[in-house]
mmCIF file of C-alpha atoms in Angstrom:
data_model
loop_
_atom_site.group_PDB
_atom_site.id
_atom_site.type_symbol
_atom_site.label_atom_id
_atom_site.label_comp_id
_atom_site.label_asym_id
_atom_site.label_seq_id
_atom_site.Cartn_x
_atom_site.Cartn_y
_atom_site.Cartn_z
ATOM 1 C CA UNK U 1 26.556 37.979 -3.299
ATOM 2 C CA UNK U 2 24.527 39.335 -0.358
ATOM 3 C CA UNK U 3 20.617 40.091 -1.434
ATOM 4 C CA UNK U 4 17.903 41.336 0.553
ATOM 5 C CA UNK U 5 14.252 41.290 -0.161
ATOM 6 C CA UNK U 6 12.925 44.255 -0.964
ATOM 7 C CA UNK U 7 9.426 43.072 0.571
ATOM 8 C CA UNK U 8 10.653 42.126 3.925
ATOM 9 C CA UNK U 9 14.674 42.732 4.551
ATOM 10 C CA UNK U 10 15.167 39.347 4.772
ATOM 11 C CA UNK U 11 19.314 38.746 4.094
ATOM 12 C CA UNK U 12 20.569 35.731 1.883
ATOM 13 C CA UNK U 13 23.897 34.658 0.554
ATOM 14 C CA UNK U 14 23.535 33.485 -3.386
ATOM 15 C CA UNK U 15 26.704 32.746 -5.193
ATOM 16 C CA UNK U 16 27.517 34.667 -7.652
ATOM 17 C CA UNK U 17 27.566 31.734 -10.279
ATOM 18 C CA UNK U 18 24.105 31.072 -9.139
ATOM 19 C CA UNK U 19 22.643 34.393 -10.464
ATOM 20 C CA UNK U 20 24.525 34.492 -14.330
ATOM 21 C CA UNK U 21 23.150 37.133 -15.753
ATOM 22 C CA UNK U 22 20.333 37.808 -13.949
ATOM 23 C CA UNK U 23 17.762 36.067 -12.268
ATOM 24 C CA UNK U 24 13.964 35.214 -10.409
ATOM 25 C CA UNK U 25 13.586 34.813 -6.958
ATOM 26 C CA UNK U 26 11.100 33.973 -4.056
ATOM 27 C CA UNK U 27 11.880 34.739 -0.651
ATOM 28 C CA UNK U 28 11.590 32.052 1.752
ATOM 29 C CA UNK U 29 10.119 34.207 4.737
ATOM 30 C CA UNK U 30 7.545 36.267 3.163
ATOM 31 C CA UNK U 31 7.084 34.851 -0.306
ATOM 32 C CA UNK U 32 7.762 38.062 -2.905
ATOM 33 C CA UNK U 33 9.020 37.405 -5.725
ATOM 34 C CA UNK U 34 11.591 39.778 -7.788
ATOM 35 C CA UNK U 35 14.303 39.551 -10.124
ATOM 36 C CA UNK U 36 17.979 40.014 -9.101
ATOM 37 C CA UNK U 37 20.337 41.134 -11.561
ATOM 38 C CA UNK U 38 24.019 40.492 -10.957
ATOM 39 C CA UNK U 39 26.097 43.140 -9.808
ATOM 40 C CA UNK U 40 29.367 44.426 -11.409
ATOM 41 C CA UNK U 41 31.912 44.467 -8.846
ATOM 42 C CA UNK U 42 30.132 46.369 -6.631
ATOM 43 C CA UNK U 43 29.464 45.539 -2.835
ATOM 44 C CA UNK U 44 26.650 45.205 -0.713
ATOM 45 C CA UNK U 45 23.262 43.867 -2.388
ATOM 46 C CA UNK U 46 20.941 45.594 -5.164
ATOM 47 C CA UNK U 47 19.040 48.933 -4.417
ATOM 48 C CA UNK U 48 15.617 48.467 -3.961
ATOM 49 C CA UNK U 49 14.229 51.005 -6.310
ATOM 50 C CA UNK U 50 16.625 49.622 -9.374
ATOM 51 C CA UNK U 51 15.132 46.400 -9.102
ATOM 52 C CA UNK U 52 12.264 45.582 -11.786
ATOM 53 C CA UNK U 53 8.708 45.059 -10.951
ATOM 54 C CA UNK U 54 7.697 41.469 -10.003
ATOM 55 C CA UNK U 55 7.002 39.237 -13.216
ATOM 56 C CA UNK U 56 3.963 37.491 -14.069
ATOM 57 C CA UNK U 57 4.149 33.930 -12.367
ATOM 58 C CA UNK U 58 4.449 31.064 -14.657
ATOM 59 C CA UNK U 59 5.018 27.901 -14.063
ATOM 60 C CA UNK U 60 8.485 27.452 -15.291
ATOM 61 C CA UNK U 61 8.999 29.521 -12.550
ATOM 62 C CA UNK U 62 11.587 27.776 -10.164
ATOM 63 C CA UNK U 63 13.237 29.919 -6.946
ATOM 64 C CA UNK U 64 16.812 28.608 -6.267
ATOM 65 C CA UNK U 65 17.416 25.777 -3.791
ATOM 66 C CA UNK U 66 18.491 26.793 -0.568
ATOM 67 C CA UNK U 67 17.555 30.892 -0.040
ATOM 68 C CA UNK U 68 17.451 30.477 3.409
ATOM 69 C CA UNK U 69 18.508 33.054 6.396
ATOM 70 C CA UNK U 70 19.846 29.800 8.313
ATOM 71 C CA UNK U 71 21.596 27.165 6.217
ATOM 72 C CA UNK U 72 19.833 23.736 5.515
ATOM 73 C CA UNK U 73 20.682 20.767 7.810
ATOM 74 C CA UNK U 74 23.017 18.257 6.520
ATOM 75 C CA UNK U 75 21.258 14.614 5.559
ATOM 76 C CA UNK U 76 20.702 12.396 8.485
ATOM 77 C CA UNK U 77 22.174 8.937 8.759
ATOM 78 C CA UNK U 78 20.045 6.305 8.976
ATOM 79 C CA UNK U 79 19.191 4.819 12.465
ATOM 80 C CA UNK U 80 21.706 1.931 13.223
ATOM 81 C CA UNK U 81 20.002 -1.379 11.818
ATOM 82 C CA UNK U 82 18.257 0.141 9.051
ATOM 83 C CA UNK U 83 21.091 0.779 5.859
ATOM 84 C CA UNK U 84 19.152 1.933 3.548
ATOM 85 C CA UNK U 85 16.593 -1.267 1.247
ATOM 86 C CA UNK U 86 18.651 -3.942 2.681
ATOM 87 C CA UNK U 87 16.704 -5.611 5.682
ATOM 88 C CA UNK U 88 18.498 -8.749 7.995
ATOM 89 C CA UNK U 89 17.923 -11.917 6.756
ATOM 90 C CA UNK U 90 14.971 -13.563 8.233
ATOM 91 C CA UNK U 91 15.167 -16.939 9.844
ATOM 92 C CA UNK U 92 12.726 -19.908 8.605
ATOM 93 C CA UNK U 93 11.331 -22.646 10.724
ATOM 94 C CA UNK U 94 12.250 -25.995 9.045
ATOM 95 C CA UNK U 95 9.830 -27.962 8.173
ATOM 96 C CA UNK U 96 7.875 -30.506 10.178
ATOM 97 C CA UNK U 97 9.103 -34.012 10.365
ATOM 98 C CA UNK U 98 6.560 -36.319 8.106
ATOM 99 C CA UNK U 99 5.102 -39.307 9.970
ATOM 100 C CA UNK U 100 6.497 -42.941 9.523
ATOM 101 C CA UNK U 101 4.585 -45.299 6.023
ATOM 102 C CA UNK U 102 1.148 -46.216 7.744
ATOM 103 C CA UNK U 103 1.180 -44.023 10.702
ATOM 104 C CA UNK U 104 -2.712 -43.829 11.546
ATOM 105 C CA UNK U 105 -4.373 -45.774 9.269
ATOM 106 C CA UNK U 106 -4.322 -48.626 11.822
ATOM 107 C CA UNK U 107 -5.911 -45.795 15.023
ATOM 108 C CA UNK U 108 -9.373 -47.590 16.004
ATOM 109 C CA UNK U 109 -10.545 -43.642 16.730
ATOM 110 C CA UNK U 110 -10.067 -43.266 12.935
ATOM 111 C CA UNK U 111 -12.065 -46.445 11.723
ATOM 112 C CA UNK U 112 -14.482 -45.760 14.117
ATOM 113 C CA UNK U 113 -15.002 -41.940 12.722
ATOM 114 C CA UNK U 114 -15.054 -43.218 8.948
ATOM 115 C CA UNK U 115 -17.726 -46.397 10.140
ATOM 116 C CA UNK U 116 -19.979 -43.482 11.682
ATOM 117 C CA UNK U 117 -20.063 -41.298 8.636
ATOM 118 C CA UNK U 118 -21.425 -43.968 6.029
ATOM 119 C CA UNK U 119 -24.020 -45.107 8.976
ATOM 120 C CA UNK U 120 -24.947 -41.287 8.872
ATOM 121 C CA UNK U 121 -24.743 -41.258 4.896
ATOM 122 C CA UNK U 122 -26.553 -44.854 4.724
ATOM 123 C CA UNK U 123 -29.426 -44.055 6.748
ATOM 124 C CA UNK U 124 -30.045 -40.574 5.518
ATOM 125 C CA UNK U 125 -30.653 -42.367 1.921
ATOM 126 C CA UNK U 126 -32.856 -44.983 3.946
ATOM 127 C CA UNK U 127 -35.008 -42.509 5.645
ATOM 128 C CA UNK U 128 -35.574 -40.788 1.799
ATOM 129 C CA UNK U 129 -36.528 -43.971 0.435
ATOM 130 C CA UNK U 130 -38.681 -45.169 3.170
ATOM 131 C CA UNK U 131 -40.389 -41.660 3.739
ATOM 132 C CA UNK U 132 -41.062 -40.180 0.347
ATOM 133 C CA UNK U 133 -44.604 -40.306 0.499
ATOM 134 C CA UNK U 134 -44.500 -38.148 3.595
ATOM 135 C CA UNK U 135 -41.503 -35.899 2.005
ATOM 136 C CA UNK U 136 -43.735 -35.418 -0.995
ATOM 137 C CA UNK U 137 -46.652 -34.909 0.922
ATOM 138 C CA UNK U 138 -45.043 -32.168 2.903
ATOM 139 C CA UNK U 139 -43.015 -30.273 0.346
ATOM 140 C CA UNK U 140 -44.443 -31.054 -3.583
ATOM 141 C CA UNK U 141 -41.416 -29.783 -5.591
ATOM 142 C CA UNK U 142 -39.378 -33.268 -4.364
ATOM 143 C CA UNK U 143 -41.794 -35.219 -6.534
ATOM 144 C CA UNK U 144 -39.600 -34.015 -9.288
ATOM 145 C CA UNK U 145 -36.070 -35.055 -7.408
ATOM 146 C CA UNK U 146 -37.397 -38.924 -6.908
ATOM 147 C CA UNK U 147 -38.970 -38.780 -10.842
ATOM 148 C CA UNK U 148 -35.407 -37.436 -12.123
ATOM 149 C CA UNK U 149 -34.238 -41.000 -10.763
ATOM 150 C CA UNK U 150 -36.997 -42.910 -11.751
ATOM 151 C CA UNK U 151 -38.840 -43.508 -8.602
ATOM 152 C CA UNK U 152 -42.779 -42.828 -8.128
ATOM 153 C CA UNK U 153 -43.436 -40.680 -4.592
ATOM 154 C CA UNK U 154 -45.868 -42.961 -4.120
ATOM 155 C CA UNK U 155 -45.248 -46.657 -4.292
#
């Protein structure tokens, strides 16, 4: 069935099992919407003036698929590669040989690190012992750290 909006001329071809027995439509190019009834063996489409006024909008409202003047493309392929969710297998590194039993515990770089940190460690609790007088002295609230482990600031 060949109809033409009565808005703006615009031509579209509808099956005929698409209309039944009558229904709403929206042209694509201008937007006007009227209601097509079908025809009874007659050719050509619809007079203008028989057609009915526009209805109210509503939302179950729903113009048929595909009123077009040029016909809808057909669905593209995907680009070669890419088939659809499925995605190439990714490749993963294996994993990283482990050293031999007792690799570096015998490096003298090692010892020598570990031997500096307790020096460090030793001599900060030293200097805290030997100075608290002075670390008292110069900040009050440490009185409290030195009484918490039984030490006097001043002794």
């Amino acid at each position: 069935m060949r109809i033409i909006c009565p808005a703006c001329a615009a031509a579209y071809e509808v099956p005929d099992r698409l209309i039944g027995t009558g229904r709403s439509l929206r042209c694509k190019t201008c937007g006007h919407a009227w209601r097509v009834q079908p025809e009874d063996g007659a050719a050509g489409s619809p007079a203008p003036g028989s057609a009915a006024p526009p209805p109210a909008p509503s939302p179950a409202f729903a113009p048929l698929a595909g009123l077009g003047a040029l016909p809808d493309p057909p669905p593209q392929a995907p680009p070669p590669g890419l088939s659809g969710l499925h995605r190439a297998p990714q490749l993963i590194d294996p994993p990283l040989p482990q050293p031999p039993d007792g690799a570096g515990r015998g490096d003298p770089a090692l010892r020598l690190a570990w031997a500096a940190s307790l020096l460090a460690v030793l001599g900060m609790g030293t200097a805290l012992w030997l100075f608290r007088a002075e670390i008292v002295g110069a900040w009050p609230p440490a009185a409290r750290l030195y009484l918490m482990f039984g030490v006097t600031a001043i002794g």
